[in-house]
Tab-separated table of C-alpha atoms and ligand atoms in Angstrom:
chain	number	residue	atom	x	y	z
A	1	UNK	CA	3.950	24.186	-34.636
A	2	UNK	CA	0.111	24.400	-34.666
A	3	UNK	CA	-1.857	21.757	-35.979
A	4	UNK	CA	-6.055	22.392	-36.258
A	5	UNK	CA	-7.891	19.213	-35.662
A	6	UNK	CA	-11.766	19.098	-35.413
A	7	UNK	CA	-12.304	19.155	-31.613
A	8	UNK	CA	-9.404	21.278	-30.302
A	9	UNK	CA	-6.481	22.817	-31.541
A	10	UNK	CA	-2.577	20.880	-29.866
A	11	UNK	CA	0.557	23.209	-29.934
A	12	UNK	CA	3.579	21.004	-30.182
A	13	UNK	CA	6.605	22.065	-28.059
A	14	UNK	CA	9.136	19.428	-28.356
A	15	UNK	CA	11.341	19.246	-25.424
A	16	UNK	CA	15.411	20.127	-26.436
A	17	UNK	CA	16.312	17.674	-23.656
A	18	UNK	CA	15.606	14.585	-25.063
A	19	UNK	CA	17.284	11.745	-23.534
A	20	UNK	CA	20.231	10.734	-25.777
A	21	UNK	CA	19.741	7.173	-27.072
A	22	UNK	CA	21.848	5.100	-25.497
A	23	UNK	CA	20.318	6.402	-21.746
A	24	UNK	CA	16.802	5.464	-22.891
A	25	UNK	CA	18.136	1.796	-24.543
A	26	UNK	CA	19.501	1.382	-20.982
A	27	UNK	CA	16.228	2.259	-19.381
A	28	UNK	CA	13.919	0.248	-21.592
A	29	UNK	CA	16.523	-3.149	-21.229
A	30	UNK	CA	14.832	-3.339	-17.049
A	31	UNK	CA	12.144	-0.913	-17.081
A	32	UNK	CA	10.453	-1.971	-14.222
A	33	UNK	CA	6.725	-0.689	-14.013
A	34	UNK	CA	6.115	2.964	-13.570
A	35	UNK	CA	9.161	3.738	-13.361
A	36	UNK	CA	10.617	5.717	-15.947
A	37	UNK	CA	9.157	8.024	-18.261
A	38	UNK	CA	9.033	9.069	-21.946
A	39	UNK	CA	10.209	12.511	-22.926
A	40	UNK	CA	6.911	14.554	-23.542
A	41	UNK	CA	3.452	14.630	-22.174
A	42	UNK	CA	0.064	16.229	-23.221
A	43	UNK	CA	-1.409	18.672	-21.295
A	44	UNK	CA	-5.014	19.900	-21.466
A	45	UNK	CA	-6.860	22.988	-19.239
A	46	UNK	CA	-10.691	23.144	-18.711
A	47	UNK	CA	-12.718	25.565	-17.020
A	48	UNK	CA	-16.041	26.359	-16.597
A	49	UNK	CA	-15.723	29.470	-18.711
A	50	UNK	CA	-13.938	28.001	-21.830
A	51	UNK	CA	-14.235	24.094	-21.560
A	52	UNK	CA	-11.592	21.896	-23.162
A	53	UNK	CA	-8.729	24.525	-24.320
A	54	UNK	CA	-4.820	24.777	-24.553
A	55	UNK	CA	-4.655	21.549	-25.780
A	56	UNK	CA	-0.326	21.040	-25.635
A	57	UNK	CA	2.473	18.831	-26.107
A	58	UNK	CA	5.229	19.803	-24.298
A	59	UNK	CA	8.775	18.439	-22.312
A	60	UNK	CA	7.655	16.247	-19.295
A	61	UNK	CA	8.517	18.428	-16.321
A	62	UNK	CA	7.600	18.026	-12.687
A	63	UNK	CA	4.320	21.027	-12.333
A	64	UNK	CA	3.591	23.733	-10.318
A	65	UNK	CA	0.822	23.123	-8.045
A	66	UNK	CA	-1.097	26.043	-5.258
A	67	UNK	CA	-0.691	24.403	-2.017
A	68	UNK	CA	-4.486	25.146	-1.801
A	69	UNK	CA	-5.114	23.608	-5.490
A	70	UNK	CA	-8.285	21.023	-4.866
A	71	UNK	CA	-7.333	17.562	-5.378
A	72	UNK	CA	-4.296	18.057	-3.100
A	73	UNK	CA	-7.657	18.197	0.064
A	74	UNK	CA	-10.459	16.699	-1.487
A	75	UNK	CA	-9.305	14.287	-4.351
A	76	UNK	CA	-11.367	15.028	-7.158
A	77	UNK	CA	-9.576	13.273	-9.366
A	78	UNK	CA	-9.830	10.259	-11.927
A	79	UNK	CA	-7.538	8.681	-14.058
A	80	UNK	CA	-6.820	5.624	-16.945
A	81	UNK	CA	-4.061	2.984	-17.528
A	82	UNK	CA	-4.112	1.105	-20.816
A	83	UNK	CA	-1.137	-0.089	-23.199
A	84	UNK	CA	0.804	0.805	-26.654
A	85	UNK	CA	2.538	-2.334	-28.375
A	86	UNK	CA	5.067	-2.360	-30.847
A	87	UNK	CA	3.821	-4.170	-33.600
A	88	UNK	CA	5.016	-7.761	-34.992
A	89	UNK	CA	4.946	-6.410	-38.654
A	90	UNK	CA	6.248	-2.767	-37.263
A	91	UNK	CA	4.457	0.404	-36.265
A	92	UNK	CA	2.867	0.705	-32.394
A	93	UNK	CA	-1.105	0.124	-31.948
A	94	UNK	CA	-3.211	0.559	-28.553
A	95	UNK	CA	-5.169	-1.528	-26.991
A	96	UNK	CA	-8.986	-0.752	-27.090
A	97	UNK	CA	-8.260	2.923	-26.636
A	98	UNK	CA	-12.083	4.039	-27.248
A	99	UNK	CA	-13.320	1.504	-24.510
A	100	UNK	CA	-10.600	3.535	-21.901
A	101	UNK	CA	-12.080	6.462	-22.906
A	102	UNK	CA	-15.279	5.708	-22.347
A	103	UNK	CA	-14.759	4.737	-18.920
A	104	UNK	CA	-12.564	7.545	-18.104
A	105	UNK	CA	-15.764	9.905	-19.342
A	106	UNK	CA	-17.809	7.929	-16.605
A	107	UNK	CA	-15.124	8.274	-14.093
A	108	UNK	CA	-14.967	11.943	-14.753
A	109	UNK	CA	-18.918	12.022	-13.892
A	110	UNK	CA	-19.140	10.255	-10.977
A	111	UNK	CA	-16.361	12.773	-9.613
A	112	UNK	CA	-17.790	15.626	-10.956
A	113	UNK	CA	-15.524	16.140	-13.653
A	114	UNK	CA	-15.699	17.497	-16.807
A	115	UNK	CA	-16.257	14.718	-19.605
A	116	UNK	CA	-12.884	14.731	-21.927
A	117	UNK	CA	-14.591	13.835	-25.622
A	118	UNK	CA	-13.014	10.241	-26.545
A	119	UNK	CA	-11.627	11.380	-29.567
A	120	UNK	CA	-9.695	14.166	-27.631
A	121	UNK	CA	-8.316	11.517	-25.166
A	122	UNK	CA	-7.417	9.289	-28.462
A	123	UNK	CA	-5.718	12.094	-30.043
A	124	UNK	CA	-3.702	13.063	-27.008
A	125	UNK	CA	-2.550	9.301	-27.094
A	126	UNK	CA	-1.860	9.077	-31.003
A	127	UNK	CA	-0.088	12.483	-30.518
A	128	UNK	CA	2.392	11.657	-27.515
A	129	UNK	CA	2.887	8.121	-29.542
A	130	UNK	CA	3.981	9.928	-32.685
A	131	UNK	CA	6.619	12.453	-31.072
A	132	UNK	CA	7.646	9.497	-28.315
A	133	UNK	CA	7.868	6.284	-30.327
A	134	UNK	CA	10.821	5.321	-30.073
A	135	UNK	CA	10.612	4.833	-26.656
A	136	UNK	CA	7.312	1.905	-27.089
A	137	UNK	CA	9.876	-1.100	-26.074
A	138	UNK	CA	9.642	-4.282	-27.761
A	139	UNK	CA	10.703	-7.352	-25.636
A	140	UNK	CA	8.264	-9.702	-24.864
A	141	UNK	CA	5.835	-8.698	-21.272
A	142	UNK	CA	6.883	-5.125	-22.050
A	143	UNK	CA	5.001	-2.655	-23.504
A	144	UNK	CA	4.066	1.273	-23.158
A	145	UNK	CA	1.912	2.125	-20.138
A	146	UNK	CA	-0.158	5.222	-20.938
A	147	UNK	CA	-1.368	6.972	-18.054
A	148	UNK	CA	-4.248	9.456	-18.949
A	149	UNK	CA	-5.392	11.754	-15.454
A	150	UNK	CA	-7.188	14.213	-14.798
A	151	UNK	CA	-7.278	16.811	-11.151
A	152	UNK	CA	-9.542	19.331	-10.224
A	153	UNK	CA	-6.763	22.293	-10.325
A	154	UNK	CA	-8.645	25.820	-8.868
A	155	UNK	CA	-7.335	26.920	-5.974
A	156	UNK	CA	-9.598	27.037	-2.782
A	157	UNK	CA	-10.475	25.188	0.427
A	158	UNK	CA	-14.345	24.982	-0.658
A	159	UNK	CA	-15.692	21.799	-1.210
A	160	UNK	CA	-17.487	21.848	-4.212
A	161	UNK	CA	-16.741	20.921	-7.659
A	162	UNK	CA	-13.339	22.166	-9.589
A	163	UNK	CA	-13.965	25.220	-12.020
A	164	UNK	CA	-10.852	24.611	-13.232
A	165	UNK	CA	-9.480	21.078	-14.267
A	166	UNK	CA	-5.868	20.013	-15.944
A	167	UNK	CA	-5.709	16.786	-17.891
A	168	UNK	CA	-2.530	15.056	-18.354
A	169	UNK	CA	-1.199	12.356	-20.275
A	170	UNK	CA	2.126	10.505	-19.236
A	171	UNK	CA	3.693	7.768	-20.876
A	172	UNK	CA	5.865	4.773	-19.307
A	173	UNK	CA	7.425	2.290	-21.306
A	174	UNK	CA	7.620	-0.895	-18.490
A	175	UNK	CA	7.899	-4.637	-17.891
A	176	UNK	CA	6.160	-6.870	-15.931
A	177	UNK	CA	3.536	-5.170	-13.554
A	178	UNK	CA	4.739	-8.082	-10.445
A	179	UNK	CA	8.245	-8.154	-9.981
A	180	UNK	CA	9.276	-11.770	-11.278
A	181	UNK	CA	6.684	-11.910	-13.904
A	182	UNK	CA	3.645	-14.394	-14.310
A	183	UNK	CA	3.672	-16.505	-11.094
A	184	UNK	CA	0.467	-17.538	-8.910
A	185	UNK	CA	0.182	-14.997	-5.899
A	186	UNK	CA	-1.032	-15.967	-2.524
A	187	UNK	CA	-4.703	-13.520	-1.609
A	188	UNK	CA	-5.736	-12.190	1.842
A	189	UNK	CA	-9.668	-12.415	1.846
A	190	UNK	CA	-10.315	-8.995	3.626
A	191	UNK	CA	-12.881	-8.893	6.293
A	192	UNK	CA	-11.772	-5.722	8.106
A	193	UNK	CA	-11.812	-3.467	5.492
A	194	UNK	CA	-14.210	-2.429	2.116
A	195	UNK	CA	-13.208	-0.727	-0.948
A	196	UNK	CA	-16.208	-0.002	-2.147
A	197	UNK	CA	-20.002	0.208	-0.987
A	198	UNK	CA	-23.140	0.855	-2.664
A	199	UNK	CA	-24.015	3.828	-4.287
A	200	UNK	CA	-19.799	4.756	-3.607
A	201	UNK	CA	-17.485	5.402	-6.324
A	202	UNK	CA	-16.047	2.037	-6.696
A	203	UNK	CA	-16.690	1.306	-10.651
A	204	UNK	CA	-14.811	4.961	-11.175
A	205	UNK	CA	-11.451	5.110	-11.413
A	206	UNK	CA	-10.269	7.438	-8.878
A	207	UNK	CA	-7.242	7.123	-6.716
A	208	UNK	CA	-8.974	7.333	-3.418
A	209	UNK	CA	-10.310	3.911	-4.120
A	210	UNK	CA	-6.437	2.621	-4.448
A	211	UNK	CA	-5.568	5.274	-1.198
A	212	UNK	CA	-8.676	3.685	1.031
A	213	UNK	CA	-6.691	0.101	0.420
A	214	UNK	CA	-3.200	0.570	0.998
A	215	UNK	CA	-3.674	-0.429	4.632
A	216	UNK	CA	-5.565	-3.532	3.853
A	217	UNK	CA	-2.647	-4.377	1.131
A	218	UNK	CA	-0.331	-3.899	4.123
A	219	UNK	CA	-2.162	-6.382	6.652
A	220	UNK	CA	-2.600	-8.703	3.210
A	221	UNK	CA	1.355	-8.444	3.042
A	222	UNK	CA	1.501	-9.318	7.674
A	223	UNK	CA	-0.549	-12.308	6.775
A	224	UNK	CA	2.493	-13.144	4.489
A	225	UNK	CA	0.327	-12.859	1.590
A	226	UNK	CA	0.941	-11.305	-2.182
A	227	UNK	CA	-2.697	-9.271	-2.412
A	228	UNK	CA	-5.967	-8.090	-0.971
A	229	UNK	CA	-9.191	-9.935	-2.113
A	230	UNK	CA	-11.893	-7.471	-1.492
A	231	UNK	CA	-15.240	-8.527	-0.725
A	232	UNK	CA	-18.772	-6.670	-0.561
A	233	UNK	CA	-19.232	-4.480	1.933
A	234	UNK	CA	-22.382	-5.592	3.562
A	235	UNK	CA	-21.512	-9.516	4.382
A	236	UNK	CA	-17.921	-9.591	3.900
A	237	UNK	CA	-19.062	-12.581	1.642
A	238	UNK	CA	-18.957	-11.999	-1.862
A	239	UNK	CA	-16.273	-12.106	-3.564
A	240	UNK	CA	-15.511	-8.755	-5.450
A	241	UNK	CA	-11.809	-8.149	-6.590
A	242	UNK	CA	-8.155	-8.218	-5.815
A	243	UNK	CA	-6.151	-5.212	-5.374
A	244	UNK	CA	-6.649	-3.149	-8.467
A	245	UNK	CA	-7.800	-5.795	-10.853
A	246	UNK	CA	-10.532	-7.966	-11.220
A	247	UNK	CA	-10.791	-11.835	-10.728
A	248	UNK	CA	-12.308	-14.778	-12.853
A	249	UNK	CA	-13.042	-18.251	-11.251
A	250	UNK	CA	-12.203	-21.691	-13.794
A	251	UNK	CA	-15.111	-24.111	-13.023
A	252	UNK	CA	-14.409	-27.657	-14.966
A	253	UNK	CA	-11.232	-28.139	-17.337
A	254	UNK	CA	-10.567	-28.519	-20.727
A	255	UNK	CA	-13.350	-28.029	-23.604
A	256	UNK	CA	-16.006	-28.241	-20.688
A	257	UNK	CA	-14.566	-25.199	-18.438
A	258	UNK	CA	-16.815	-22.603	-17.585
A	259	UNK	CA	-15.521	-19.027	-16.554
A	260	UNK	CA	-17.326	-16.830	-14.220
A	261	UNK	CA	-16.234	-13.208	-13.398
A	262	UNK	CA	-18.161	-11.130	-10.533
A	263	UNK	CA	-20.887	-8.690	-12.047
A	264	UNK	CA	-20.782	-5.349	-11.740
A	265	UNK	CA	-22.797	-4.551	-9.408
A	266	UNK	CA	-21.931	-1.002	-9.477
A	267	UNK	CA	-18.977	-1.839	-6.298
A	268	UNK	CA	-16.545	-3.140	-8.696
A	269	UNK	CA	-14.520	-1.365	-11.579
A	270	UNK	CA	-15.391	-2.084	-15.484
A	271	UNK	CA	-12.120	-3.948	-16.156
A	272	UNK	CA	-11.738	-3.560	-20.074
A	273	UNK	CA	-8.824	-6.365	-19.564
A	274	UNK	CA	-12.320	-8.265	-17.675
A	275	UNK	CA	-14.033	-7.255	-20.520
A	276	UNK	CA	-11.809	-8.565	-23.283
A	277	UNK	CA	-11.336	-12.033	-21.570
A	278	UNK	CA	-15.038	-12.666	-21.620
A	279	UNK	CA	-14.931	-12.316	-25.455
A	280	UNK	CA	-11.838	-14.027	-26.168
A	281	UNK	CA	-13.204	-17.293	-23.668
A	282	UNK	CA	-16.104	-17.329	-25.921
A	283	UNK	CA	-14.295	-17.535	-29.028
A	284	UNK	CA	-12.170	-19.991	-27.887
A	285	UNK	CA	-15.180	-22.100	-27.065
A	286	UNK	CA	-15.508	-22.155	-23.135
A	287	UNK	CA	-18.911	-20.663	-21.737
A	288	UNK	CA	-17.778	-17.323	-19.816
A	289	UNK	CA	-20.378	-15.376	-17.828
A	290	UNK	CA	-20.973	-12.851	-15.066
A	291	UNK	CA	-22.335	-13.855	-11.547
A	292	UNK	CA	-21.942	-14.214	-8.403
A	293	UNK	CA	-19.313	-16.439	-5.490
A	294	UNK	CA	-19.063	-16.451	-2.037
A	295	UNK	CA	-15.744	-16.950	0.114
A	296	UNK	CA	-17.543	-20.683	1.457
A	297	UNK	CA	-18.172	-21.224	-2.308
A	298	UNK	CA	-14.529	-20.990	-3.285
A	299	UNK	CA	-13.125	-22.833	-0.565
A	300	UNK	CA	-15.254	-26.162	-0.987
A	301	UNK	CA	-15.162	-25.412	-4.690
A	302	UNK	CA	-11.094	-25.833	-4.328
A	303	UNK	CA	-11.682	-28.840	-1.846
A	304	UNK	CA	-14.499	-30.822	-4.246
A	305	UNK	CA	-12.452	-30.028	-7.498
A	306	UNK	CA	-15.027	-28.621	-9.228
A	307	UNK	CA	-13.399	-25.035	-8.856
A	308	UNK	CA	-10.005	-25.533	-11.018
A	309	UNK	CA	-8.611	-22.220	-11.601
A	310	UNK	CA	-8.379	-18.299	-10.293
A	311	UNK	CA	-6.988	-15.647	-11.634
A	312	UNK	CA	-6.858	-11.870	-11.556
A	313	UNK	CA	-7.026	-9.751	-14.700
A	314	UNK	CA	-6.165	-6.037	-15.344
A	315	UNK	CA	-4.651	-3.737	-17.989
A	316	UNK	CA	-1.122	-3.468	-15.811
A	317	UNK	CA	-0.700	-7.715	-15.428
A	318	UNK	CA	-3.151	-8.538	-17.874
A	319	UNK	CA	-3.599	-11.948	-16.523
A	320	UNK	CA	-2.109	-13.472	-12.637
A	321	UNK	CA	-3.211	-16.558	-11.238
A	322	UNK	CA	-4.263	-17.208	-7.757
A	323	UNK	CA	-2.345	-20.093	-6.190
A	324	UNK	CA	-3.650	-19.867	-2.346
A	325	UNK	CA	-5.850	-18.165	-0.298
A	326	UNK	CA	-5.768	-17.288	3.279
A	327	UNK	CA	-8.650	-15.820	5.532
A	328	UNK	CA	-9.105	-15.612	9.536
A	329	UNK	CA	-11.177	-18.601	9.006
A	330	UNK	CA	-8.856	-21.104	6.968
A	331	UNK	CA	-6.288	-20.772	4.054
A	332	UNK	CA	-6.739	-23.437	1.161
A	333	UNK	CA	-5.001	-23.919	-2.460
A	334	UNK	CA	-6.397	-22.869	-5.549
A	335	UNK	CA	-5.950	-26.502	-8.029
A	336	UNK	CA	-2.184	-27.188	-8.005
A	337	UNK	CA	-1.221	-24.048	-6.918
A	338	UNK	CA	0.727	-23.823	-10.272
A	339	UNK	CA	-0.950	-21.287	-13.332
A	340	UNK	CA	-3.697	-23.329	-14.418
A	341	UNK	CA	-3.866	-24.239	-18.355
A	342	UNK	CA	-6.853	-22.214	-19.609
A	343	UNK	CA	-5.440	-18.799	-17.422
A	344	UNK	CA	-2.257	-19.289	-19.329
A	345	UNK	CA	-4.235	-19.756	-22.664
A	346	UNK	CA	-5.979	-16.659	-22.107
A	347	UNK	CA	-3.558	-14.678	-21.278
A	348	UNK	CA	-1.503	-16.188	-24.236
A	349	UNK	CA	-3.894	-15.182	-26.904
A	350	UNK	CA	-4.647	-11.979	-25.308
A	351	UNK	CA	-1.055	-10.422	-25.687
A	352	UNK	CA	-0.555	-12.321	-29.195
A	353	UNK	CA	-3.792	-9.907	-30.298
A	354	UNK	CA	-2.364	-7.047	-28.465
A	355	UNK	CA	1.819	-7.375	-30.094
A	356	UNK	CA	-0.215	-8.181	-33.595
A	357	UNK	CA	1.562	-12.064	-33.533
A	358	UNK	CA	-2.317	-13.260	-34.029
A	359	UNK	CA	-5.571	-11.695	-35.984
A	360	UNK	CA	-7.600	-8.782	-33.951
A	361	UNK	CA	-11.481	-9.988	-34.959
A	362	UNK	CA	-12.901	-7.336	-32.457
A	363	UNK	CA	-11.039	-4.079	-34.265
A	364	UNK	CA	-9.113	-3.825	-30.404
A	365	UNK	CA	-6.093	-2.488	-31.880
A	366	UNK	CA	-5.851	1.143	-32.494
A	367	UNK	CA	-2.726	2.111	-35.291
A	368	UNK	CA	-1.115	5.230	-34.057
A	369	UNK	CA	0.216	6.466	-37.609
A	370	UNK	CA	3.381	7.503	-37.116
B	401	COI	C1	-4.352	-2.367	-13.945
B	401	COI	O1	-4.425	-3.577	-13.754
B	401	COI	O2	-4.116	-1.913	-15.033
B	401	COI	C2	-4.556	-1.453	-12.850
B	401	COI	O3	-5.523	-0.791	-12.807
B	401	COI	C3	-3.481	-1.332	-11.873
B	401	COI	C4	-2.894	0.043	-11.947
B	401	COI	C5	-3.565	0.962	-10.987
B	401	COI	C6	-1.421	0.014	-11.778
């Protein structure tokens, strides 16, 4: 089946090995995160002759890769992680799809990629929700994880960018991105290592940037800590993010808090789960801003009071507090060290917006019609 659509035209192959339904109610009762997959995926070629072309949904297979295909030596490579919920009064909606593919488009350029057009990347979603639906689960913390990527694919050893380029779209229907759900994680402030430096590709999303910090995860994890915090790369000072998501720093409690989040200073990545949490602290009345902290800062910040709450924020965990921090110079505790109350609020009106349980007065949720 063909089906024209303005920008490009998608063949539908449906697979003929779907997974029967009681396999995939087994799957979605514990599915973990990343872990198991939905029966299709969209596929999409570029190449420097053609552009965007063979637009397809088809049975999701393992693929067939050159041993000398591009990203395999040199990376180039970018990809997107954002969410489908089933909806309180039925049907599935995504969250803030056009703001993902915005940032995948500026991804794609700082890599050298070709620029997918957002309402490509929005109908590759809606079209992998429509055959795939059933598989969106519905328990509360789970949701589907879509997983939009795209690889230089030409075969050659020359460095220089792809001519040829395959997008993909996967979908995984998961739980809770930390095993054992919302609890306050311990951070290793990082002074050996930098994710990102000026003028580097740190605000793309691009998996060398989560390769380059595996090993500072791993000396994170020696120091019997949960995650990395990273910090710039010139002082080792200022505080940046942790692991793959960004952070946001509770000065003050109740109607008086104040939220600060890092600004992008071009080292850090564009959270949209950053973004959203700005907004939503507005409208609920606290004053929510970017800026600037230093390690020193958050330690007598923790010690004087005045610093109440930390927590980390992405698209995967949406919200996880910070409970302790430990450094080579000193390890202190964030408040209690329990989830503070306005991290918790957040987070609660966040995912009521997102599973339709409260009203969406920013037009976040995209309706995939099914
Ligand atoms: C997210 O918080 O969504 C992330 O980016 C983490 C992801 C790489 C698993």
């Amino acid at each position: 089946m063909s089906t024209e659509t303005s920008a490009l035209q998608f063949t539908v192959n449906a697979t003929d090995h779907r997974m029967p339904p009681a396999e995939r109610q087994r799957l979605l009762a514990d599915p973990g995160f990343g872990r198991v997959f939905t029966d299709h995926m969209v596929r999409i070629d570029w190449n420097r002759a053609r552009g965007w072309h063979n637009a397809e949904v088809l049975g999701y297979a393992p693929l067939q890769l050159d041993p000398a295909v591009t990203v395999l030596h040199y990376a180039q490579a970018v990809f997107e992680g954002l969410k489908a919920f089933r909806q309180e009064a039925g049907g599935i909606a995504v969250f803030r799809p056009d703001a993902h593919a915005a940032r995948f488009r500026r991804s794609a350029r700082r890599l050298a990629l070709p620029e997918l057009p957002e309402s490509v990347f929005i109908e590759a979603i809606d079209r992998l929700m429509t055959i795939d639906g059933e598989w969106v689960p519905s328990a509360p913390e789970q949701s589907m994880y879509l997983r939009p990527f795209m690889f230089g694919s030409e075969v050659g050893l020359g460095v220089r960018p792809s001519s040829e380029v395959t997008f993909l779209l996967i979908g995984s229907p998961s739980g809770s991105y930390f095993p054992g759900g919302v609890k306050p994680v311990t951070v290793w402030l990082s002074e050996d290592f930098s994710r990102a430096a000026p003028g580097g590709t740190g605000a793309a999303k691009t998996g060398g940037n989560y390769a380059g910090g595996l090993l500072a995860q791993a000396q994170a994890a020696e120091q019997g800590c949960d995650q990395v915090v990273w910090l710039d790369s010139q002082e080792h000072r200022w505080v940046e993010e942790m692991g793959g998501m960004n952070l946001c720093f509770v000065f003050g409690s109740g109607r008086k808090a104040r939220l600060m989040t890092p600004a992008l200073t071009g080292t850090l990545l564009p959270g949209v789960t950053r973004d959203s949490l700005l907004t939503l602290a507005r409208d609920l009345g606290y004053e929510a801003e970017e800026g600037k902290i230093s390690t020193e800062e958050w330690r007598t910040g923790c010690a004087d009071g005045s610093l109440t709450e930390v927590f980390a924020c992405g698209t995967a965990a949406v919200i996880t507090p910070v409970g302790a921090v430990k450094s080579a110079h000193g390890s202190w505790t964030v408040g209690d060290g329990k989830p503070g109350d306005i991290s918790m609020r957040l987070r609660q009106s966040l995912v009521e917006i997102q599973r339709g349980l409260a009203p969406d007065p920013h037009g976040w949720l995209h309706r995939v019609a099914l």
